[in-house]
PDB file of C-alpha atoms in Angstrom:
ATOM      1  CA  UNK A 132      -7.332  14.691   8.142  1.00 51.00           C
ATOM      2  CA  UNK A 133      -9.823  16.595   5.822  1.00 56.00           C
ATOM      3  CA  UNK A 134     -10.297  15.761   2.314  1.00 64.00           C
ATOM      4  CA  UNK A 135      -9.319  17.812  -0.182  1.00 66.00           C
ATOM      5  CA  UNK A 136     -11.451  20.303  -1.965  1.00 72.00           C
ATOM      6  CA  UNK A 137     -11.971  18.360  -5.843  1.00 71.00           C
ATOM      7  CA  UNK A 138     -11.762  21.101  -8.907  1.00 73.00           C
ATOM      8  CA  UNK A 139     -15.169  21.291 -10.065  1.00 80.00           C
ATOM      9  CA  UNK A 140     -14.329  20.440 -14.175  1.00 82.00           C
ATOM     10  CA  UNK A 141     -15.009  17.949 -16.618  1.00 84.00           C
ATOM     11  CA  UNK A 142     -13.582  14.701 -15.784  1.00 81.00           C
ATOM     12  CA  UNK A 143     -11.739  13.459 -18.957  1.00 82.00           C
ATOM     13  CA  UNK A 144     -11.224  10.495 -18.260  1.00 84.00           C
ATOM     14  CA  UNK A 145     -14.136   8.387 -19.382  1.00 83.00           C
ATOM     15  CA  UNK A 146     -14.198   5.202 -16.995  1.00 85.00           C
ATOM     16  CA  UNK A 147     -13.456   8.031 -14.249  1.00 86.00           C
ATOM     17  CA  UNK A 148     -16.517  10.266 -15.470  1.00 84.00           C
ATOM     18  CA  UNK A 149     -19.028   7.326 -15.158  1.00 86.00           C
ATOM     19  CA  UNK A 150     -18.009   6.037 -11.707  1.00 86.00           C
ATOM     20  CA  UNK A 151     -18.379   9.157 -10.198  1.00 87.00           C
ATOM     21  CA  UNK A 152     -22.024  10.080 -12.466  1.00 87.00           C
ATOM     22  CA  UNK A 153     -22.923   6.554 -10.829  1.00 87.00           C
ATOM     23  CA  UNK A 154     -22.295   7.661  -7.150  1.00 88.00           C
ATOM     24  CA  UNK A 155     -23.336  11.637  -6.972  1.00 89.00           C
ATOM     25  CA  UNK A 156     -26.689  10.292  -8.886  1.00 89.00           C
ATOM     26  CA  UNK A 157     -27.260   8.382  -6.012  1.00 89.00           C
ATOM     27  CA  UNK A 158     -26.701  10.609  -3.687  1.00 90.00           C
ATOM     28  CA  UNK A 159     -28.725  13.504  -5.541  1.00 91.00           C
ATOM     29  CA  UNK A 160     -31.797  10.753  -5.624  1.00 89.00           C
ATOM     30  CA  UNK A 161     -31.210   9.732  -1.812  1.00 91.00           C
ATOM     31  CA  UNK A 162     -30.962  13.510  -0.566  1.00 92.00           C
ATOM     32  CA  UNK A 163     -34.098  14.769  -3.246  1.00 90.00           C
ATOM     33  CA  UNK A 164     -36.347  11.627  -1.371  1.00 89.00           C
ATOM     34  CA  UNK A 165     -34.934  13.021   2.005  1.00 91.00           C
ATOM     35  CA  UNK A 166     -36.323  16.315   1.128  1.00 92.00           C
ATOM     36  CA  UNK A 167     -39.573  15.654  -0.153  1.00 88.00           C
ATOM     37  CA  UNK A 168     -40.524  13.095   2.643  1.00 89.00           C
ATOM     38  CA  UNK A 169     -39.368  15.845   5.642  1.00 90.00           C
ATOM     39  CA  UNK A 170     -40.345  19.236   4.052  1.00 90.00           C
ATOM     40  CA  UNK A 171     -43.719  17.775   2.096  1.00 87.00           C
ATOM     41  CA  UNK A 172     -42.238  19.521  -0.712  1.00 88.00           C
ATOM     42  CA  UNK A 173     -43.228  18.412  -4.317  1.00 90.00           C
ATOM     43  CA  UNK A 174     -40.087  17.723  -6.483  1.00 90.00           C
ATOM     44  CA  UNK A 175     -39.573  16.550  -9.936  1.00 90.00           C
ATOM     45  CA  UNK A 176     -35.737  15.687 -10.991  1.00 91.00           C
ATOM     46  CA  UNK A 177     -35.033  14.610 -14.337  1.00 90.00           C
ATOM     47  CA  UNK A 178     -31.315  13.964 -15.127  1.00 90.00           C
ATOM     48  CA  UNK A 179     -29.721  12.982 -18.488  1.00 89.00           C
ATOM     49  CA  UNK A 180     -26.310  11.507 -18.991  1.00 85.00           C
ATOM     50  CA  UNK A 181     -24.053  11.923 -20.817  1.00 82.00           C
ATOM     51  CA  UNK A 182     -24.470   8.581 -22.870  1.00 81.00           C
ATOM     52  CA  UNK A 183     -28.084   9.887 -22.681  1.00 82.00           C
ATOM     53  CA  UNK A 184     -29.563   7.515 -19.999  1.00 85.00           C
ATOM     54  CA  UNK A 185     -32.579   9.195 -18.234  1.00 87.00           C
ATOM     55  CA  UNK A 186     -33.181   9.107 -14.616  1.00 88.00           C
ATOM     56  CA  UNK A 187     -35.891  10.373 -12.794  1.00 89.00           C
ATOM     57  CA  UNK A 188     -37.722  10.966  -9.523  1.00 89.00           C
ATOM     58  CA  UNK A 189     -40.992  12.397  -8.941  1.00 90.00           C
ATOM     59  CA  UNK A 190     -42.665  12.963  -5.064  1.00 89.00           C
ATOM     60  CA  UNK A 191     -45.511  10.615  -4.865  1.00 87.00           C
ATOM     61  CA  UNK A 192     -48.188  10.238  -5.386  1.00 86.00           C
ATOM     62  CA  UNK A 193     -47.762  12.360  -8.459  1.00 85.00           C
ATOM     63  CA  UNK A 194     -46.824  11.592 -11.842  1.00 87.00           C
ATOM     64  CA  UNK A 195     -43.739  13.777 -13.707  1.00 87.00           C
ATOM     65  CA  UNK A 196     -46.215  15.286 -16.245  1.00 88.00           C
ATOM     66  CA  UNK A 197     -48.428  16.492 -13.334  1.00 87.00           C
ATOM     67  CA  UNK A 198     -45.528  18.562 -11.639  1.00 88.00           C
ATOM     68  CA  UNK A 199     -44.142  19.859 -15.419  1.00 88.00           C
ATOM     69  CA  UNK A 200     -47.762  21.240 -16.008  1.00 86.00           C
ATOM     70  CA  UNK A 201     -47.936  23.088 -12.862  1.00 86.00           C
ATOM     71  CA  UNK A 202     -44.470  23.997 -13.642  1.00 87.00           C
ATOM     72  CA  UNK A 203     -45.753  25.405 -16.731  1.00 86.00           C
ATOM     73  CA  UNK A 204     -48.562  26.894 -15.481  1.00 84.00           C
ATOM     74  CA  UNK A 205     -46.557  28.673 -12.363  1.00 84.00           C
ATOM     75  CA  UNK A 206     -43.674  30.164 -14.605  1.00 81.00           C
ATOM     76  CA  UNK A 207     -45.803  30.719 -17.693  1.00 75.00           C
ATOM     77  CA  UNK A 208     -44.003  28.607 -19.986  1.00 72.00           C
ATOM     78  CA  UNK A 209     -46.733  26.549 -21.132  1.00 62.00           C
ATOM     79  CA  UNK A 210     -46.871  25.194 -24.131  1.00 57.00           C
ATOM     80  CA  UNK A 211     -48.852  26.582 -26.969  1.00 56.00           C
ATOM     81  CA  UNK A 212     -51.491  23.710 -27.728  1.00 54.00           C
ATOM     82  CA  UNK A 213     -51.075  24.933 -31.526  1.00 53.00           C
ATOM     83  CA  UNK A 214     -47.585  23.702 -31.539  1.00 53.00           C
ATOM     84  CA  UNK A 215     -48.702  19.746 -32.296  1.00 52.00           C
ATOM     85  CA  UNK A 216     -45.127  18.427 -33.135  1.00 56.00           C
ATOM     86  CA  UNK A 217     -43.802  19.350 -29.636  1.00 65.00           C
ATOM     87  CA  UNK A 218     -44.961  16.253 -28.140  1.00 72.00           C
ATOM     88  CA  UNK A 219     -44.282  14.871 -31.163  1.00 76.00           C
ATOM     89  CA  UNK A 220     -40.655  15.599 -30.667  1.00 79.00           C
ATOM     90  CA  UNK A 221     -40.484  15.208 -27.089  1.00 84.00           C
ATOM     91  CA  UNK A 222     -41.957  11.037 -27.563  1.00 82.00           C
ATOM     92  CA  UNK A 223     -39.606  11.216 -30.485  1.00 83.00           C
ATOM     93  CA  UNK A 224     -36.379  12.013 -28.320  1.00 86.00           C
ATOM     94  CA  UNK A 225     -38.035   9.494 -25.486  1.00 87.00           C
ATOM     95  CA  UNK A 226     -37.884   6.853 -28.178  1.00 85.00           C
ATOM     96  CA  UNK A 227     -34.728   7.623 -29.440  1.00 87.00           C
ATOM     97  CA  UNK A 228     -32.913   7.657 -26.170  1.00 89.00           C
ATOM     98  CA  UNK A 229     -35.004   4.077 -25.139  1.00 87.00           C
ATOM     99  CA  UNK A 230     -32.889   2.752 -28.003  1.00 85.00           C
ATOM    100  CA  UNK A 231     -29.964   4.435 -27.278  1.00 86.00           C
ATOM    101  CA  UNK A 232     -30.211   2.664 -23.296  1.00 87.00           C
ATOM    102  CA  UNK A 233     -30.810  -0.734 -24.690  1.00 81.00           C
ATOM    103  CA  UNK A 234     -28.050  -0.557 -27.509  1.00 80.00           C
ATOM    104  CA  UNK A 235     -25.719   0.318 -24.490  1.00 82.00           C
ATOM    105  CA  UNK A 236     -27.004  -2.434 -22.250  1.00 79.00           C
ATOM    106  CA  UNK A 237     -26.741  -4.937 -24.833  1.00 75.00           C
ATOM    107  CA  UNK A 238     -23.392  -3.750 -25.715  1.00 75.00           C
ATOM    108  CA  UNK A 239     -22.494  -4.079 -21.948  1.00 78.00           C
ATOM    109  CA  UNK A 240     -23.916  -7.649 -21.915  1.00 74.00           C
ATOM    110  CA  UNK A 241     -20.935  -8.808 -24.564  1.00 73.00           C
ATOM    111  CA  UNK A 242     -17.954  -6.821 -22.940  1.00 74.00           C
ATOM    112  CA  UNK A 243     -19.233  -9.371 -19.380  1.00 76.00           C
ATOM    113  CA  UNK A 244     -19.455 -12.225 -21.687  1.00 74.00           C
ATOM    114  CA  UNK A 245     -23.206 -13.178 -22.160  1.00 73.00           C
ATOM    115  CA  UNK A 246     -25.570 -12.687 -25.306  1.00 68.00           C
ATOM    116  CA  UNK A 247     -22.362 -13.456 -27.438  1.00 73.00           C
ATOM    117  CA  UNK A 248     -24.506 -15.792 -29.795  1.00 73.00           C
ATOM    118  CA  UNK A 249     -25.874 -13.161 -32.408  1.00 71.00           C
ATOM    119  CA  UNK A 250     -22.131 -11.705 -32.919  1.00 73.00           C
ATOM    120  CA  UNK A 251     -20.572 -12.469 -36.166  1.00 80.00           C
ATOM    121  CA  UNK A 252     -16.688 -14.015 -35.875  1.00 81.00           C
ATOM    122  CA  UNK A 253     -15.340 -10.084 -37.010  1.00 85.00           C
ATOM    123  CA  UNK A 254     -17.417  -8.650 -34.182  1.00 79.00           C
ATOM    124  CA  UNK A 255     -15.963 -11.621 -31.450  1.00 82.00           C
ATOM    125  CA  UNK A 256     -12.463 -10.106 -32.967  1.00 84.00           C
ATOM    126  CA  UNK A 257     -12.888  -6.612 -32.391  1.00 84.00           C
ATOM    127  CA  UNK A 258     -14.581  -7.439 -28.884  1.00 81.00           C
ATOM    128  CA  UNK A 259     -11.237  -9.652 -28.043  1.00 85.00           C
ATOM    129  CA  UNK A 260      -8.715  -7.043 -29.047  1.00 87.00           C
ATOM    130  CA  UNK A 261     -10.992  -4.209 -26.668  1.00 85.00           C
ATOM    131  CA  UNK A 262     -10.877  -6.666 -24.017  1.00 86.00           C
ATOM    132  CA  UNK A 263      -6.950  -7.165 -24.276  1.00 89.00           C
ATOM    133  CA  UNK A 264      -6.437  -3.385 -24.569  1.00 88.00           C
ATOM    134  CA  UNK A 265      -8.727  -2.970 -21.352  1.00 87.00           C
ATOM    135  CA  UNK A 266      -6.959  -5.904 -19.092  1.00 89.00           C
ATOM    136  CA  UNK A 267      -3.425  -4.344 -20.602  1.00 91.00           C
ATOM    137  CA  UNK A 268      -4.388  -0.665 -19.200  1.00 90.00           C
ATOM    138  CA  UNK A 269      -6.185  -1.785 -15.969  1.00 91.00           C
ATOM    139  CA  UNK A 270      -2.410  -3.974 -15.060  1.00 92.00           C
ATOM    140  CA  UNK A 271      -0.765  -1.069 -16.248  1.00 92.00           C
ATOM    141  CA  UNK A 272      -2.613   0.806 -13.601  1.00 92.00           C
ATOM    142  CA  UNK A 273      -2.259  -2.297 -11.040  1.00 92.00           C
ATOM    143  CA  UNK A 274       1.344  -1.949 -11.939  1.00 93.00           C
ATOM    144  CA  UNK A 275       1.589   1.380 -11.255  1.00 92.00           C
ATOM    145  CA  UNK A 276      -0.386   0.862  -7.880  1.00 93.00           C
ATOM    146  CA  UNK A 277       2.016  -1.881  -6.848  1.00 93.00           C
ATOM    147  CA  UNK A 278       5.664   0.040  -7.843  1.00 93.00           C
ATOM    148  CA  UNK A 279       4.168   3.333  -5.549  1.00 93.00           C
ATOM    149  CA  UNK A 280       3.650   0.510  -2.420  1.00 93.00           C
ATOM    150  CA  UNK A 281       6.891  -0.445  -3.020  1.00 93.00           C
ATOM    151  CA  UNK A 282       8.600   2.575  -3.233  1.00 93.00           C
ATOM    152  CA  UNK A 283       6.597   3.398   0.150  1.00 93.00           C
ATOM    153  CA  UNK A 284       7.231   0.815   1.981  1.00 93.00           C
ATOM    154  CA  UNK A 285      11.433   1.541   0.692  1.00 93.00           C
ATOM    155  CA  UNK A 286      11.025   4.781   2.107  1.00 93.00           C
ATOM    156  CA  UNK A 287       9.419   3.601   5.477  1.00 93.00           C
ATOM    157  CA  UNK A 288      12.375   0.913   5.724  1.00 93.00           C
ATOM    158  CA  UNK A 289      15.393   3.816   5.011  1.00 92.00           C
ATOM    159  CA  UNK A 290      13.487   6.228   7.316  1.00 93.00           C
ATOM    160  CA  UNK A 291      13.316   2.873  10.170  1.00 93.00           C
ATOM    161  CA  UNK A 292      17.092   2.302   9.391  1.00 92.00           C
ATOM    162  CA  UNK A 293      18.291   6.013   9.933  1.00 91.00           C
ATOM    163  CA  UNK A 294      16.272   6.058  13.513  1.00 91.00           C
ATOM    164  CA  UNK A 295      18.015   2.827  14.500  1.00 92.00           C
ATOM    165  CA  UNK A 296      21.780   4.259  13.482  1.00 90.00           C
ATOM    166  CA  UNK A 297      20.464   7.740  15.271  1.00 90.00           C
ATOM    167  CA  UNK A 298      19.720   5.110  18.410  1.00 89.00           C
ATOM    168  CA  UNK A 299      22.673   3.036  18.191  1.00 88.00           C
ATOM    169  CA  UNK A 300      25.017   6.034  18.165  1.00 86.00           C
ATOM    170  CA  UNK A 301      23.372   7.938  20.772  1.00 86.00           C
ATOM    171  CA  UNK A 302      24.003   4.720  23.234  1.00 83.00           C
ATOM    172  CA  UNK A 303      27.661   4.323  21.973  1.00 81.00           C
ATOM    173  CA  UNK A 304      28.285   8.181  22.760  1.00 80.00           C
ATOM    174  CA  UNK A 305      26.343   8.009  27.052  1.00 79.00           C
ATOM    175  CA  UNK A 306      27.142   4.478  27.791  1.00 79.00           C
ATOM    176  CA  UNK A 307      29.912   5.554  30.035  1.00 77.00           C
ATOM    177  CA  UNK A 308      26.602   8.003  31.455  1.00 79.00           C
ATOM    178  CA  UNK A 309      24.531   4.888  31.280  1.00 77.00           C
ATOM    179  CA  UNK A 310      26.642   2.462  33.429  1.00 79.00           C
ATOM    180  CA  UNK A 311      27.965   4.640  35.845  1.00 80.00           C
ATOM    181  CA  UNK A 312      24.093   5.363  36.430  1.00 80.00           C
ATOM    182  CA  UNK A 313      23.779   1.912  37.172  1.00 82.00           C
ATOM    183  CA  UNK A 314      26.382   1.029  39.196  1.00 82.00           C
ATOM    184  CA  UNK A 315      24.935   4.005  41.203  1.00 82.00           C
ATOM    185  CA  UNK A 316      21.752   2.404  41.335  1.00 85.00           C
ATOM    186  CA  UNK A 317      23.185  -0.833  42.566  1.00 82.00           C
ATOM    187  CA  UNK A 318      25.397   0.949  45.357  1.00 80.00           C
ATOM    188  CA  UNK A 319      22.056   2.077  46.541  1.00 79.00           C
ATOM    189  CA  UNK A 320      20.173  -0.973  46.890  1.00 78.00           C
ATOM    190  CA  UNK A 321      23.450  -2.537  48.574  1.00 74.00           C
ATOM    191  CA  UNK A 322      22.959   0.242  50.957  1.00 72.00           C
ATOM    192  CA  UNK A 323      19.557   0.029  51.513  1.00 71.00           C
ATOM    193  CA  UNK A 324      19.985  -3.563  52.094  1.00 70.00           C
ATOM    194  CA  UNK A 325      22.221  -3.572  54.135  1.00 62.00           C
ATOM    195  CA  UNK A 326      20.262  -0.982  56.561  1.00 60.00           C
ATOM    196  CA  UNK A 327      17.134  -2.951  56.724  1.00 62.00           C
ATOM    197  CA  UNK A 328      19.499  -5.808  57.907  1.00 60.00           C
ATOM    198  CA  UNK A 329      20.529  -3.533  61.309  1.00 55.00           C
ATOM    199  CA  UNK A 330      17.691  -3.906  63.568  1.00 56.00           C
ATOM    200  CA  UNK A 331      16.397  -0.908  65.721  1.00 52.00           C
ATOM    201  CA  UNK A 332      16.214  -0.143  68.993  1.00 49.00           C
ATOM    202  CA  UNK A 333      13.932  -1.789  71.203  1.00 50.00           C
ATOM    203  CA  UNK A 334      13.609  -4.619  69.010  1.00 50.00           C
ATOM    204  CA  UNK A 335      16.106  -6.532  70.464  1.00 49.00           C
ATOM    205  CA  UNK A 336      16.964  -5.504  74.359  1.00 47.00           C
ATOM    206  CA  UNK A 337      19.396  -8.112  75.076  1.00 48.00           C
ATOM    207  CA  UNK A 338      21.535  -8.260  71.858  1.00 47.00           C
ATOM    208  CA  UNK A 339      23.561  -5.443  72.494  1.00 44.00           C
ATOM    209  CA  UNK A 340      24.041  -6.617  76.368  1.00 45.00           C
ATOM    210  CA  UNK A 341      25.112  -9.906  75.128  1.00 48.00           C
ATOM    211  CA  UNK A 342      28.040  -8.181  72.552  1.00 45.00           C
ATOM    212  CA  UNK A 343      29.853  -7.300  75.636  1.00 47.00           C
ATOM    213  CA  UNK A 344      29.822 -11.376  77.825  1.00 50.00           C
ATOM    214  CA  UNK A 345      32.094 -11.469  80.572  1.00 48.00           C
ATOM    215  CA  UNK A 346      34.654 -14.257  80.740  1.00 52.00           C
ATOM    216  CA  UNK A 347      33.919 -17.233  82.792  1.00 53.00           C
ATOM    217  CA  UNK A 348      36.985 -16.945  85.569  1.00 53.00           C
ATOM    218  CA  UNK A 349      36.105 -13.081  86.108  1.00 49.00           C
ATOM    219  CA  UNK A 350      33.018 -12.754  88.579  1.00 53.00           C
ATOM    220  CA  UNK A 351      31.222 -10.162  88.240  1.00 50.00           C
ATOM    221  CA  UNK A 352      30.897  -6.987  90.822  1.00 48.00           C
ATOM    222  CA  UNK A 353      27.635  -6.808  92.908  1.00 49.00           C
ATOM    223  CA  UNK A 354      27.083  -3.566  94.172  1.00 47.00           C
ATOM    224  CA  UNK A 355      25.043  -3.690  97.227  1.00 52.00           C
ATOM    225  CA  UNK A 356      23.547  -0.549  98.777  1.00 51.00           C
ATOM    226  CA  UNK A 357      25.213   0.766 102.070  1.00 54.00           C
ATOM    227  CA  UNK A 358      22.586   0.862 104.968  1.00 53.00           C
ATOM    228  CA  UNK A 359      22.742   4.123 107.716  1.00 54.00           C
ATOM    229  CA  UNK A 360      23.910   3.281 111.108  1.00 53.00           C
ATOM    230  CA  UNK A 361      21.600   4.803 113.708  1.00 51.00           C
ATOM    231  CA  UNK A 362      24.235   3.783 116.840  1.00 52.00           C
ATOM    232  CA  UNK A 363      25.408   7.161 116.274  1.00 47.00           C
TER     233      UNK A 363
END
């Protein structure tokens, strides 16, 4: 069975939205190495999140800025030289979104439990009631999960119970057809018994002369052949 064709929209759901960014990323990375190493093909691929986390790949043995000049160069988007703030900005964002990534990591490390030390007793409250909410919807879910099994497996067992009342009837309605095929069945292994029993001809050649015995104060005939008189 296929799978089904997904609707190509934003995923709302956040924990939903991340999973899957996790997994097509590294797919996108695995297939962009696949086709730089079998084509020769120079490629630069520079994705942003949407939390802003950058990730990059760049065919070796080049460096990213090498391929975005010759980018530059081959689509004629350079950048004017006189412009002096646009690196300026562009190490400005990099910076930014380098302390964006570690704020989230850090912020990571205290929802599994470690670096907990530099929290102040309000923050460890807050964390607690996010963790609470988060176990409360992920059993909800579990829940949820567990009451469609059931209801499966309910179906499966009225579905199981219908054949075997379909089954049971149908054998109520041909036994009559059922045991008057056996009995036939048995007549004909009586029968074929009994035939292998009666031996054949030839197999025996005195049993059948021995059926018919003579009784002892009867002699029996001898038939003598008549010879021709040649006095005549």
């Amino acid at each position: 069975m296929g799978r089904g064709k997904i609707q190509i929209k934003r995923i709302e759901n956040k924990t939903t939205r991340q999973v899957t960014f996790s997994k097509r990323r590294s797919g996108l990375l695995k297939k962009t190495h696949e086709l730089s190493v079998l084509c020769d093909a120079q490629i630069g691929l520079i994705i942003f999140s949407s939390t802003g986390k950058l990730c990059q790949y760049c065919t070796e043995p080049f460096r990213m800025e090498q391929l975005i000049e010759r980018y530059q160069k081959v689509s004629g988007t350079r950048i004017d030289p006189d412009q002096h703030d646009g690196r300026e900005q562009i190490y400005a964002e990099m910076a930014m979104l380098k302390r964006e990534t570690l704020r989230l990591q850090v912020s990571m490390q205290r929802y599994t439990g470690e670096d907990l030390s530099s929290l102040r007793y309000e923050d460890l409250d807050q964390l607690e009631k996010e963790l609470e909410r988060s176990v409360k919807k992920v059993r909800d879910r579990k829940n949820e999960l567990l009451q469609q099994q059931l209801d499966n497996l309910r179906r499966k067992e009225r579905m199981l119970e219908e054949e075997n009342s379909s089954m049971y009837r149908w054998i109520q309605e041909h036994r009559a057809a059922i045991e008057y095929h056996q009995a036939a069945m048995e007549a004909k292994q009586v029968e074929h018994q009994v035939v292998d029993q009666i031996p054949l001809y030839g197999e025996h050649p005195c049993s059948v002369l021995q059926l018919a015995t003579f009784p002892p104060d009867i002699q029996p005939y001898h038939l003598q052949l008549a010879q021709p008189s040649f006095q005549d």
